mmCIF file of C-alpha atoms in Angstrom:
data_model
loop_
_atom_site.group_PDB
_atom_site.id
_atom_site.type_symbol
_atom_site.label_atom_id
_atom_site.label_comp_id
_atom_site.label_asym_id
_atom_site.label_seq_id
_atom_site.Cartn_x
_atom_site.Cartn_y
_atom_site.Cartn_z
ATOM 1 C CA UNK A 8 24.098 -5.020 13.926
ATOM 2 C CA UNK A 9 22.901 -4.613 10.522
ATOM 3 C CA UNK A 10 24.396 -1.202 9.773
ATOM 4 C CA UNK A 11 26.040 -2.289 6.073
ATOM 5 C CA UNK A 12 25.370 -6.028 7.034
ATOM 6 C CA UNK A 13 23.083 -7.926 4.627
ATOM 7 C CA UNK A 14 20.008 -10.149 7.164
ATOM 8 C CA UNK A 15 21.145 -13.268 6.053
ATOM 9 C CA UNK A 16 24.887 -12.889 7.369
ATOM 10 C CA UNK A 17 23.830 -10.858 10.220
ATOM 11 C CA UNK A 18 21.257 -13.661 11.632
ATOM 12 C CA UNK A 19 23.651 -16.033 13.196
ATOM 13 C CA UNK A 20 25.119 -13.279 15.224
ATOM 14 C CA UNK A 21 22.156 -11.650 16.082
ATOM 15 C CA UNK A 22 20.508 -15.150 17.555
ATOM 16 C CA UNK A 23 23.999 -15.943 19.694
ATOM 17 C CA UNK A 24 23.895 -12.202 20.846
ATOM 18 C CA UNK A 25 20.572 -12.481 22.305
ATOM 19 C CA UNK A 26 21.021 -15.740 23.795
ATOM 20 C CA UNK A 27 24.372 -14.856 25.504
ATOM 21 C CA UNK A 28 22.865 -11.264 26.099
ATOM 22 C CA UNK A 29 18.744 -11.775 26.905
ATOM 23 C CA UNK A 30 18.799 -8.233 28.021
ATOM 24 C CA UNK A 31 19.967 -4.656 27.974
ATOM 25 C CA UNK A 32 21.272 -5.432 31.104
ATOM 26 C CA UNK A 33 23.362 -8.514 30.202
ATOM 27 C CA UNK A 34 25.009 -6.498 27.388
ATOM 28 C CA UNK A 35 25.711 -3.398 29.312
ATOM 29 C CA UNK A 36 26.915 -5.789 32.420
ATOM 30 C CA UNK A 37 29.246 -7.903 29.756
ATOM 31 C CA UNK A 38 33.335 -6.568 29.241
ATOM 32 C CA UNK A 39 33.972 -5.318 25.720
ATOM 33 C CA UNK A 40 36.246 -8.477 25.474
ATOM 34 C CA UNK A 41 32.927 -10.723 25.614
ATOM 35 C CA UNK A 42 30.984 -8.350 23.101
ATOM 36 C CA UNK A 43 34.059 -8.210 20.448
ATOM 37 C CA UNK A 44 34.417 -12.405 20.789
ATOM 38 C CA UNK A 45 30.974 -12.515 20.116
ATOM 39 C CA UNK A 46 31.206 -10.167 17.157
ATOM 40 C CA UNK A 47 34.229 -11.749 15.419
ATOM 41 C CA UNK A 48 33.607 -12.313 12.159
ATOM 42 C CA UNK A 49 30.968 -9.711 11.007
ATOM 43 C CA UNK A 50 33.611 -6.862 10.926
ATOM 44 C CA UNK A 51 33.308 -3.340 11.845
ATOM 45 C CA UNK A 52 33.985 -3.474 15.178
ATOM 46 C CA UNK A 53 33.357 0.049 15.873
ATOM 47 C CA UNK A 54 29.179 -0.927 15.815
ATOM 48 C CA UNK A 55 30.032 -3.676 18.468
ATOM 49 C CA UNK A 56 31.476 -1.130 21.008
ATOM 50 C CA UNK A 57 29.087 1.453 20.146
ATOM 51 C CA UNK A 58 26.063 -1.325 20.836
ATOM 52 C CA UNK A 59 27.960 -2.087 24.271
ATOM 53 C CA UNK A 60 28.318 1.619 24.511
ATOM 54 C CA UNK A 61 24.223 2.183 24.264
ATOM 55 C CA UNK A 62 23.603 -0.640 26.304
ATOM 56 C CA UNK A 63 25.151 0.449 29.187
ATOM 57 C CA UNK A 64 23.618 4.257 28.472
ATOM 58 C CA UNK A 65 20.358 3.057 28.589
ATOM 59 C CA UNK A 66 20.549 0.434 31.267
ATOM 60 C CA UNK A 67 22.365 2.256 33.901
ATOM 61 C CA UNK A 68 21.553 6.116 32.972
ATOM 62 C CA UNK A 69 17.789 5.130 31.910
ATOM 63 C CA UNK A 70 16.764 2.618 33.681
ATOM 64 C CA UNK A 71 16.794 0.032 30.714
ATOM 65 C CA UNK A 72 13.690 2.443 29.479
ATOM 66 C CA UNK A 73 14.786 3.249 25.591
ATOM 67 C CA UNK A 74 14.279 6.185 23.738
ATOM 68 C CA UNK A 75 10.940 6.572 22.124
ATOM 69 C CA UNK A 76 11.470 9.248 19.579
ATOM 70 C CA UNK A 77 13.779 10.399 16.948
ATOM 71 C CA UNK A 78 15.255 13.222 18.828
ATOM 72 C CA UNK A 79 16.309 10.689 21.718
ATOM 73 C CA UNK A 80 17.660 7.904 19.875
ATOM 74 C CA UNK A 81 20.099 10.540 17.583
ATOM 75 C CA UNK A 82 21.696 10.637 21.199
ATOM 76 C CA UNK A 83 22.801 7.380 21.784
ATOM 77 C CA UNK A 84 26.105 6.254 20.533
ATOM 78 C CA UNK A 85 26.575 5.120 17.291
ATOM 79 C CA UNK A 86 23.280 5.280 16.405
ATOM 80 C CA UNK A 87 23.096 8.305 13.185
ATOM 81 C CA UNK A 88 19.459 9.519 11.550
ATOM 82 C CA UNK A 89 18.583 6.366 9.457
ATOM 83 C CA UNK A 90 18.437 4.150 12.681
ATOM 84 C CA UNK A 91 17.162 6.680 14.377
ATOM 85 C CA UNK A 92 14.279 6.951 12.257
ATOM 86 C CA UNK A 93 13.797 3.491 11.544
ATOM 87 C CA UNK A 94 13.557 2.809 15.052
ATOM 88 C CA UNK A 95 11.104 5.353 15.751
ATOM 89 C CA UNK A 96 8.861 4.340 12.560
ATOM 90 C CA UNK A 97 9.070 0.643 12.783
ATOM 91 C CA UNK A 98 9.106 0.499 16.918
ATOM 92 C CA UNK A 99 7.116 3.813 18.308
ATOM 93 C CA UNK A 100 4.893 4.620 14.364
ATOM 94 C CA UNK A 101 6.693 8.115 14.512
ATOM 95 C CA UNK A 102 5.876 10.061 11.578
ATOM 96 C CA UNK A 103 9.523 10.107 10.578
ATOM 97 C CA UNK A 104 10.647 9.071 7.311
ATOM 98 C CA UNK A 105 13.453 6.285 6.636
ATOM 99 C CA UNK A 106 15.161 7.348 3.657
ATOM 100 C CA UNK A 107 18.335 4.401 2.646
ATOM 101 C CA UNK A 108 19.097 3.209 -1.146
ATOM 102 C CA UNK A 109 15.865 2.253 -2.109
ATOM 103 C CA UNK A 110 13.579 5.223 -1.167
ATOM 104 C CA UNK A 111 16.092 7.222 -3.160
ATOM 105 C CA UNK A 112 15.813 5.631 -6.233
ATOM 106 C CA UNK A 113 11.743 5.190 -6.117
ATOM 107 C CA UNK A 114 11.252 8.714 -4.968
ATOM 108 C CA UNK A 115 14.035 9.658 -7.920
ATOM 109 C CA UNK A 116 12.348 7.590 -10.833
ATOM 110 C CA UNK A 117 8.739 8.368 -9.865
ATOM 111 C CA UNK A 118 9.257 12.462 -10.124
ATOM 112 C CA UNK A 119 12.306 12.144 -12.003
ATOM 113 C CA UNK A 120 15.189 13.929 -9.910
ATOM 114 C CA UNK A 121 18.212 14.111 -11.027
ATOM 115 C CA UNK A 122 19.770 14.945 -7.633
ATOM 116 C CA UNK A 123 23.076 13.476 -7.226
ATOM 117 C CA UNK A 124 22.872 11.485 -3.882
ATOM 118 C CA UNK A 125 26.446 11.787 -2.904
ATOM 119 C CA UNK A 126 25.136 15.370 -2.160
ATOM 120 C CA UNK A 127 24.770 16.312 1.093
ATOM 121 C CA UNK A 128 21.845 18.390 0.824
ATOM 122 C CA UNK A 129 20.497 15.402 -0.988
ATOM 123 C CA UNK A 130 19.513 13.128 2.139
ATOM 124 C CA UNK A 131 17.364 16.267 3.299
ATOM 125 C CA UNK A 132 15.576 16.970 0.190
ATOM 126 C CA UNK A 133 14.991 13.284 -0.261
ATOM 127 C CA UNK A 134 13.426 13.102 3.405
ATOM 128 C CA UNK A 135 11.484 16.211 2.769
ATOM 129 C CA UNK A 136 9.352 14.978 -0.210
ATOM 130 C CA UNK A 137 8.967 11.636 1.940
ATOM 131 C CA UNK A 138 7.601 13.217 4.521
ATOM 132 C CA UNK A 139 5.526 15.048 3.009
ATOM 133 C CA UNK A 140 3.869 11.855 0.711
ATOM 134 C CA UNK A 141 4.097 10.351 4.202
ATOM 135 C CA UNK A 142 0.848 9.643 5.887
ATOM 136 C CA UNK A 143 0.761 10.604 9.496
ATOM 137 C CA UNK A 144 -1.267 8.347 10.811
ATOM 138 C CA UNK A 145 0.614 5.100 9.883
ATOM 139 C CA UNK A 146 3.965 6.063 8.810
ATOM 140 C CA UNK A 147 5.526 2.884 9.907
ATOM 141 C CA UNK A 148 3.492 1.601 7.023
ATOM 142 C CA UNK A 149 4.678 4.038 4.320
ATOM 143 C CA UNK A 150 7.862 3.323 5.030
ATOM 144 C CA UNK A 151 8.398 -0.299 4.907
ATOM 145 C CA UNK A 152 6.248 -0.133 1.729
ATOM 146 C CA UNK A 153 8.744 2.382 0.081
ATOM 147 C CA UNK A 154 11.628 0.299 1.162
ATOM 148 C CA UNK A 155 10.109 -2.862 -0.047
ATOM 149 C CA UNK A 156 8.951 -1.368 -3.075
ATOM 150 C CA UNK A 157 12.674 -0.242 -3.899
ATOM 151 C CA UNK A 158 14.271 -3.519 -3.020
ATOM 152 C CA UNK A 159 11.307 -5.779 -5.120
ATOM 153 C CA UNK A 160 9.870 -4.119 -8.164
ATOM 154 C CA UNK A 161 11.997 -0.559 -8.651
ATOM 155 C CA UNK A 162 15.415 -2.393 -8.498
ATOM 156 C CA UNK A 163 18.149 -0.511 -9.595
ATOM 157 C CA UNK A 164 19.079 -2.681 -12.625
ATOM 158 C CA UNK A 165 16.666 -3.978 -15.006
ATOM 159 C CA UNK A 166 13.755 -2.714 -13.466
ATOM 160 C CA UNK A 167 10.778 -4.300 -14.762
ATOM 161 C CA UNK A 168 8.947 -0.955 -15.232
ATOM 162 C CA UNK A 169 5.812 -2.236 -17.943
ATOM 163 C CA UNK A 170 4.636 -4.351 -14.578
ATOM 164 C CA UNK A 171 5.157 -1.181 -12.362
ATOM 165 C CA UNK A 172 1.769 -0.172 -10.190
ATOM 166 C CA UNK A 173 3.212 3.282 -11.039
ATOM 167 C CA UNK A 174 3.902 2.742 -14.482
ATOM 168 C CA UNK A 175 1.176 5.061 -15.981
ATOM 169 C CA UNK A 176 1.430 7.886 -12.972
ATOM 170 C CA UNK A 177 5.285 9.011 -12.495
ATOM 171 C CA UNK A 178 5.826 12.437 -13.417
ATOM 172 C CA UNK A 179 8.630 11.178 -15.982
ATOM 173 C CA UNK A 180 6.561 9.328 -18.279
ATOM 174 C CA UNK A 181 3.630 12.346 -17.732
ATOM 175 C CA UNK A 182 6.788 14.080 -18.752
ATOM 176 C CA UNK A 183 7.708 11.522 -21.602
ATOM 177 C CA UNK A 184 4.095 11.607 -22.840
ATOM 178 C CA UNK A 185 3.673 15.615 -23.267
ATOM 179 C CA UNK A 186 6.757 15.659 -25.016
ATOM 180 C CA UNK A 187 5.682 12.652 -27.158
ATOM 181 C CA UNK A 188 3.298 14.784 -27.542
ATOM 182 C CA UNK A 189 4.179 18.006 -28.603
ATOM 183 C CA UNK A 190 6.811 16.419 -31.396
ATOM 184 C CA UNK A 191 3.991 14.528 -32.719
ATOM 185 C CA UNK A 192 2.209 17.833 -33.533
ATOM 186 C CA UNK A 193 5.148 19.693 -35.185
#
């Protein structure tokens, strides 16, 4: 429901979905009429008939059990690797990492990649070097803390960078430094 939906805005539709639709079972039971009248007004329709479309996958094909691991979730409908992996982080501590806007730009500033993230080989290399910073045995952790840390201190305008807990440890300003450095002594 949140897919390109800021929390605020998504709220109100989230608490009338789950009070019309307590369960899987409701939602997966309810006609795609019901589901889009619900949805009116947060737009892209396509995630409310792919959500009706899961529902009724995992109610009546498993049992109302859901996936428990990356792999799994990547095969239910509409949901693509970032849900899939912040599902299994945040709900199952899968040692997955969830790489959206603000992992990029921390991960970018702090070793100071220049990788283009339009890129598509830039989503895997960013998810490589998070996972491997990633502890394994609380990656749920890691990742919120990334995200948060993105979205509150390493904004992307105006970051306040003299208050950073990095500030004296990113490989730029090590960078910065040695070069600071080496034109002092010429």
């Amino acid at each position: 429901m949140l897919q390109q939906t800021r929390v605020a805005q998504g709220t109100p539709y989230f608490l009338s979905f789950t009070t019309v639709f307590p369960t899987v079972f409701d939602l997966a039971n309810a006609s795609e009429e019901q589901v889009l009248k619900l949805w009116q007004g947060l737009g892209y329709y396509s995630r409310a008939r792919n959500l009706h479309k899961t529902a009724q996958t995992v109610a009546h094909e498993m049992g109302g059990i859901f996936p428990d691991n990356y792999d799994d979730l990547l095969k239910l409908k509409g949901v693509g690797e970032y849900t899939a992996a912040a599902i299994a982080s945040f709900s199952y501590n899968e040692a997955v990492p969830v790489v959206d806007g603000n992992v990029f730009r921390v991960l970018s500033r702090y070793f100071d990649l220049e990788t283009d993230i339009a890129q598509a080989s830039a989503k895997k290399e960013f998810a490589a070097l998070a996972s491997e910073l990633m502890p394994k045995d609380n990656p749920a952790q890691f990742n919120q803390a990334i995200m948060e840390f993105g979205a509150l201190q390493c904004v992307p305008k105006s970051p306040n960078c003299s208050i950073c807990v990095f500030n004296n440890s990113s490989i730029r300003d090590m960078l910065q430094r040695k070069k600071w450095e080496t034109d002092k002594t010429v």
